[in-house]
Amino acid sequence: SSGIPYLLSLRRKNLITPNSLSQNKEQPWHDAQRRMSTLPDAICLISLGRDLDAHPSIVHGGFQAVLFDEIMRFVILLHQDLVCQPGPRDVHYTANMSISYCAPVMTPTNVLVRSWLTNRDGRKWFTAAEIVDCANSLLTTAESMWVTAKPGRT
């Protein structure tokens, strides 16, 4: 009750997942303006309590990374369900993640975590996410690249 007493996750109803979201093979997440102008693929409204603090009243940065890792994988699974053959879900691994801490996430508080699939190239999935407060102030951002395991390798 003093960690995450409440959490609500929502997904975008009409996702469109082409084979490649961008012809640009460079890291696509640096275009924050383009990302902010589109609806997120998934959002989580989360109540954060003091058991998540690293410093008094400030959420641990490592825990923020866990939030990002979970919502970005969720976004990948949403898109994968649209473009892959029915059957068991593939295994995905976080290849890298970059986090920018813009302002402290204070506790107790409610935050919104929103995430997008920004690109897809073969087995590589590129995602972005951000944490904002109730005033829509940007607190933390993350970008990551995920790799789908080759069949038979988990």
mmCIF file of C-alpha atoms in Angstrom:
data_model
loop_
_atom_site.group_PDB
_atom_site.id
_atom_site.type_symbol
_atom_site.label_atom_id
_atom_site.label_comp_id
_atom_site.label_asym_id
_atom_site.label_seq_id
_atom_site.Cartn_x
_atom_site.Cartn_y
_atom_site.Cartn_z
ATOM 1 C CA SER A 1 0.000 0.000 0.000
ATOM 2 C CA SER A 2 2.945 2.385 0.390
ATOM 3 C CA GLY A 3 4.665 1.293 -2.854
ATOM 4 C CA ILE A 4 2.153 1.284 -5.704
ATOM 5 C CA PRO A 5 -1.325 1.354 -4.164
ATOM 6 C CA TYR A 6 -3.053 2.000 -7.519
ATOM 7 C CA LEU A 7 -2.216 1.354 -11.165
ATOM 8 C CA LEU A 8 -4.366 1.624 -14.268
ATOM 9 C CA SER A 9 -3.032 0.636 -17.710
ATOM 10 C CA LEU A 10 -4.705 1.555 -20.973
ATOM 11 C CA ARG A 11 -3.792 0.759 -24.561
ATOM 12 C CA ARG A 12 -4.572 2.583 -27.745
ATOM 13 C CA LYS A 13 -7.444 0.870 -29.533
ATOM 14 C CA ASN A 14 -6.381 1.334 -33.170
ATOM 15 C CA LEU A 15 -2.692 0.571 -33.461
ATOM 16 C CA ILE A 16 -1.074 0.537 -36.879
ATOM 17 C CA THR A 17 2.120 -1.477 -37.141
ATOM 18 C CA PRO A 18 3.698 -1.506 -40.591
ATOM 19 C CA ASN A 19 6.750 -3.653 -41.261
ATOM 20 C CA SER A 20 8.912 -0.607 -40.645
ATOM 21 C CA LEU A 21 7.739 2.577 -38.975
ATOM 22 C CA SER A 22 10.637 4.591 -40.367
ATOM 23 C CA GLN A 23 13.021 4.330 -43.269
ATOM 24 C CA ASN A 24 15.637 6.000 -41.082
ATOM 25 C CA LYS A 25 17.890 3.263 -39.699
ATOM 26 C CA GLU A 26 19.390 5.621 -37.106
ATOM 27 C CA GLN A 27 17.993 5.810 -33.597
ATOM 28 C CA PRO A 28 14.487 7.153 -34.268
ATOM 29 C CA TRP A 29 13.597 8.240 -30.742
ATOM 30 C CA HIS A 30 15.441 11.555 -30.846
ATOM 31 C CA ASP A 31 12.505 13.237 -32.577
ATOM 32 C CA ALA A 32 10.647 14.077 -29.367
ATOM 33 C CA GLN A 33 8.419 16.629 -31.088
ATOM 34 C CA ARG A 34 7.088 13.990 -33.510
ATOM 35 C CA ARG A 35 6.531 11.573 -30.646
ATOM 36 C CA MET A 36 4.682 14.151 -28.548
ATOM 37 C CA SER A 37 2.386 15.011 -31.467
ATOM 38 C CA THR A 38 1.003 11.461 -31.652
ATOM 39 C CA LEU A 39 -1.164 9.576 -29.212
ATOM 40 C CA PRO A 40 0.798 7.122 -27.076
ATOM 41 C CA ASP A 41 0.358 3.417 -27.744
ATOM 42 C CA ALA A 42 -0.066 2.714 -24.022
ATOM 43 C CA ILE A 43 -0.385 4.702 -20.828
ATOM 44 C CA CYS A 44 -0.253 3.834 -17.142
ATOM 45 C CA LEU A 45 -1.672 6.016 -14.415
ATOM 46 C CA ILE A 46 0.290 5.087 -11.315
ATOM 47 C CA SER A 47 0.104 6.138 -7.698
ATOM 48 C CA LEU A 48 3.625 6.100 -6.220
ATOM 49 C CA GLY A 49 4.231 5.810 -2.484
ATOM 50 C CA ARG A 50 7.185 6.468 -0.204
ATOM 51 C CA ASP A 51 8.439 2.870 -0.207
ATOM 52 C CA LEU A 52 9.861 3.623 -3.674
ATOM 53 C CA ASP A 53 12.085 6.470 -2.411
ATOM 54 C CA ALA A 54 15.843 6.525 -2.836
ATOM 55 C CA HIS A 55 16.154 9.912 -1.146
ATOM 56 C CA PRO A 56 13.412 11.322 1.076
ATOM 57 C CA SER A 57 10.306 11.893 -1.074
ATOM 58 C CA ILE A 58 12.083 11.102 -4.401
ATOM 59 C CA VAL A 59 11.409 7.894 -6.377
ATOM 60 C CA HIS A 60 14.513 5.765 -7.011
ATOM 61 C CA GLY A 61 15.819 6.143 -10.568
ATOM 62 C CA GLY A 62 16.232 2.388 -10.861
ATOM 63 C CA PHE A 63 12.569 1.899 -10.095
ATOM 64 C CA GLN A 64 11.698 4.396 -12.827
ATOM 65 C CA ALA A 65 13.770 2.216 -15.188
ATOM 66 C CA VAL A 66 11.651 -0.791 -14.159
ATOM 67 C CA LEU A 67 8.472 1.152 -14.984
ATOM 68 C CA PHE A 68 9.863 2.031 -18.404
ATOM 69 C CA ASP A 69 11.011 -1.524 -19.088
ATOM 70 C CA GLU A 70 7.557 -2.908 -18.305
ATOM 71 C CA ILE A 71 5.494 -0.423 -20.329
ATOM 72 C CA MET A 72 7.829 -0.550 -23.338
ATOM 73 C CA ARG A 73 7.646 -4.360 -23.451
ATOM 74 C CA PHE A 74 3.864 -4.087 -23.198
ATOM 75 C CA VAL A 75 3.864 -1.771 -26.244
ATOM 76 C CA ILE A 76 6.014 -4.234 -28.194
ATOM 77 C CA LEU A 77 3.604 -7.069 -27.373
ATOM 78 C CA LEU A 78 0.637 -4.979 -28.503
ATOM 79 C CA HIS A 79 2.270 -4.333 -31.858
ATOM 80 C CA GLN A 80 3.638 -7.850 -32.221
ATOM 81 C CA ASP A 81 0.128 -9.259 -31.890
ATOM 82 C CA LEU A 82 -0.798 -7.259 -35.015
ATOM 83 C CA VAL A 83 2.107 -8.299 -37.255
ATOM 84 C CA CYS A 84 3.083 -11.840 -36.231
ATOM 85 C CA GLN A 85 1.549 -15.244 -36.764
ATOM 86 C CA PRO A 86 -0.775 -16.444 -34.008
ATOM 87 C CA GLY A 87 0.910 -18.692 -31.475
ATOM 88 C CA PRO A 88 3.185 -18.431 -28.470
ATOM 89 C CA ARG A 89 4.628 -14.995 -27.860
ATOM 90 C CA ASP A 90 8.231 -14.381 -28.776
ATOM 91 C CA VAL A 91 10.850 -13.623 -26.171
ATOM 92 C CA HIS A 92 12.163 -10.052 -26.224
ATOM 93 C CA TYR A 93 15.285 -8.718 -24.570
ATOM 94 C CA THR A 94 16.161 -5.141 -23.723
ATOM 95 C CA ALA A 95 19.349 -4.516 -25.731
ATOM 96 C CA ASN A 96 19.846 -1.000 -24.397
ATOM 97 C CA MET A 97 17.969 1.715 -22.585
ATOM 98 C CA SER A 98 18.816 5.373 -22.190
ATOM 99 C CA ILE A 99 17.131 7.386 -19.441
ATOM 100 C CA SER A 100 17.106 11.147 -18.922
ATOM 101 C CA TYR A 101 16.085 12.374 -15.490
ATOM 102 C CA CYS A 102 14.627 15.835 -16.112
ATOM 103 C CA ALA A 103 13.097 16.513 -12.676
ATOM 104 C CA PRO A 104 12.623 14.480 -9.503
ATOM 105 C CA VAL A 105 9.588 12.232 -9.236
ATOM 106 C CA MET A 106 8.325 13.183 -5.800
ATOM 107 C CA THR A 107 6.316 10.931 -3.469
ATOM 108 C CA PRO A 108 3.582 10.426 -2.693
ATOM 109 C CA THR A 109 2.214 11.333 -6.099
ATOM 110 C CA ASN A 110 0.276 10.215 -9.140
ATOM 111 C CA VAL A 111 2.120 10.075 -12.464
ATOM 112 C CA LEU A 112 1.327 9.174 -16.033
ATOM 113 C CA VAL A 113 3.726 6.916 -17.931
ATOM 114 C CA ARG A 114 3.175 6.939 -21.688
ATOM 115 C CA SER A 115 4.953 4.916 -24.335
ATOM 116 C CA TRP A 116 5.303 4.587 -28.108
ATOM 117 C CA LEU A 117 6.762 2.143 -30.583
ATOM 118 C CA THR A 118 8.982 4.479 -32.612
ATOM 119 C CA ASN A 119 10.472 2.059 -35.127
ATOM 120 C CA ARG A 120 10.766 -1.586 -36.060
ATOM 121 C CA ASP A 121 13.522 -3.150 -38.139
ATOM 122 C CA GLY A 122 13.417 -6.941 -38.430
ATOM 123 C CA ARG A 123 13.950 -8.354 -34.932
ATOM 124 C CA LYS A 124 14.728 -4.905 -33.501
ATOM 125 C CA TRP A 125 12.014 -2.888 -31.794
ATOM 126 C CA PHE A 126 12.591 0.756 -30.824
ATOM 127 C CA THR A 127 10.475 2.314 -28.089
ATOM 128 C CA ALA A 128 10.205 5.573 -26.180
ATOM 129 C CA ALA A 129 8.443 6.456 -22.949
ATOM 130 C CA GLU A 130 8.088 9.298 -20.508
ATOM 131 C CA ILE A 131 6.854 10.018 -17.025
ATOM 132 C CA VAL A 132 4.836 13.191 -16.508
ATOM 133 C CA ASP A 133 3.198 14.645 -13.425
ATOM 134 C CA CYS A 134 -0.385 15.863 -12.949
ATOM 135 C CA ALA A 135 0.519 19.199 -14.570
ATOM 136 C CA ASN A 136 1.899 17.341 -17.636
ATOM 137 C CA SER A 137 5.452 18.412 -16.706
ATOM 138 C CA LEU A 138 8.067 16.072 -18.115
ATOM 139 C CA LEU A 139 9.910 14.288 -15.294
ATOM 140 C CA THR A 140 11.798 11.410 -16.930
ATOM 141 C CA THR A 141 12.229 10.076 -20.471
ATOM 142 C CA ALA A 142 13.541 6.796 -21.812
ATOM 143 C CA GLU A 143 14.414 5.255 -25.151
ATOM 144 C CA SER A 144 15.228 1.630 -25.716
ATOM 145 C CA MET A 145 16.024 -0.961 -28.327
ATOM 146 C CA TRP A 146 14.686 -4.464 -27.884
ATOM 147 C CA VAL A 147 15.640 -7.604 -29.786
ATOM 148 C CA THR A 148 13.363 -10.560 -30.435
ATOM 149 C CA ALA A 149 15.163 -13.823 -29.676
ATOM 150 C CA LYS A 150 15.826 -16.077 -32.632
ATOM 151 C CA PRO A 151 13.514 -19.114 -32.729
ATOM 152 C CA GLY A 152 14.742 -21.817 -30.393
ATOM 153 C CA ARG A 153 16.870 -19.381 -28.337
ATOM 154 C CA THR A 154 15.361 -18.121 -25.121
#
